[in-house]
Amino acid sequence: MSTASQTMLNQSLFEEQDVSSQLGFFSFPSNFSTTLPFVCNQPLKSVTTLPSSLAPDTQTTLSESSTLKQKEDITSHFGQSQLLSLQRSSASLWGWGDVNDCMSSKRNGENYLGVSAIKMKKMKARRKVREPRFCFKTLSEVDVLDDGYKWRKYGQKVVKNTQHPRSYYRCTQDNCRVKKRVERLAEDPRMVITTYEGRHIHSPSHDEDDSQASSQMNNFFW
DNA sequence: CGTTTTTGACCGGCGC
DNA sequence: GCGCCGGTCAAAAACG
């Protein structure tokens, strides 16, 4: 990979990120208390929250310019303890720059044009992109929060030292590779951790019957 | 009968 | 190199 890619990497790691376009429109159950989104497996940069003191119809938008200040505010407001990140997941899996090396090292022989090679190429190509990731935790009875997008479950895994499985979802929209995973916090099973990865290439496709439901929900724009 | 979920297999990265 | 672990695949089952 070239230095241009490295530049991109650095930008994606260290620039403020506007996660509002990724989160879109969220509908939380009326009994949710606090959510605390933060960039996952990256330096803690983009942080915002929904203080429970906000009126239910308040719209909160996370802007690029205000996140650092917000972080300070939130840190002082909620205390540092709640800003612990989920570094325990394997961030190092998503390294850059070694895709071509991997491919060329396997190029000696038959599998360069073989079907398996193509398949491998696909997987590698998918892995090379380090999509923006962020996660947050929510006090919620239900595991999967309604975020306006349609998801298809493609896997479930029991991760070590946890009793609750982690579920893997992919956006059902064609050509949209956004993924999310949902798990319950080991230390507090009442908390749901939702991790998003990637950016939607489309707008949320809410079913058109949400006129009733919104009266029971607290709706937010991120 | 098309779509989604389930679930064991498989794969690659990482630590030892 | 080997085993563990997290993430994904894909066939079968379940669902509506």
XYZ file of N, CA and C (backbone and C1' of nucleotides) in Angstrom, chain A residues 126 154 157 160 166 168 179, chain C residues 4-10:
70
model
N -12.240 -7.487 1.197
C -13.196 -7.002 2.173
C -12.469 -6.580 3.440
N -26.105 -12.828 10.349
C -25.278 -13.783 9.614
C -24.360 -14.574 10.520
N -21.840 -15.837 17.943
C -20.640 -16.434 18.519
C -20.635 -16.231 20.020
N -15.306 -15.516 24.606
C -14.752 -16.075 25.835
C -15.092 -15.209 27.042
N -22.573 -13.145 21.107
C -22.503 -11.933 20.296
C -23.137 -12.224 18.947
N -24.060 -11.097 14.955
C -23.505 -10.331 13.849
C -24.595 -10.058 12.819
N -22.047 -3.284 8.805
C -22.277 -4.386 9.729
C -22.461 -3.829 11.133
P -6.541 -25.432 21.966
O -6.915 -23.895 22.108
C -6.013 -23.031 22.794
C -6.372 -21.582 22.502
C -7.877 -21.299 22.531
O -8.098 -20.107 23.268
C -6.945 -20.569 20.480
P -9.526 -19.778 23.793
O -9.954 -18.576 22.855
C -9.019 -17.524 22.598
C -9.528 -16.682 21.445
C -11.051 -16.560 21.386
O -11.406 -15.193 21.361
C -10.158 -17.150 19.269
P -12.839 -14.715 21.655
O -13.159 -13.814 20.388
C -12.208 -12.861 19.969
C -12.394 -12.531 18.501
C -13.808 -12.133 18.104
O -13.695 -11.050 17.190
C -13.135 -13.983 16.824
P -14.960 -10.234 16.732
O -15.197 -10.753 15.232
C -14.202 -10.482 14.267
C -14.517 -11.199 12.974
C -15.927 -10.975 12.422
O -15.804 -10.581 11.062
C -15.415 -13.280 12.485
P -17.087 -10.211 10.202
O -17.276 -11.526 9.304
C -16.210 -11.937 8.485
C -16.552 -13.240 7.798
C -17.878 -13.248 7.037
O -17.614 -13.626 5.698
C -17.684 -15.167 8.408
P -18.745 -13.634 4.601
O -18.906 -15.208 4.354
C -17.745 -15.989 4.261
C -18.119 -17.459 4.144
C -19.314 -17.748 3.235
O -19.001 -18.874 2.442
C -19.701 -18.641 5.397
P -19.730 -19.124 1.052
O -20.727 -20.300 1.457
C -20.247 -21.389 2.211
C -21.409 -22.227 2.708
C -22.648 -22.204 1.811
O -23.260 -23.476 1.865
C -23.237 -21.495 3.944
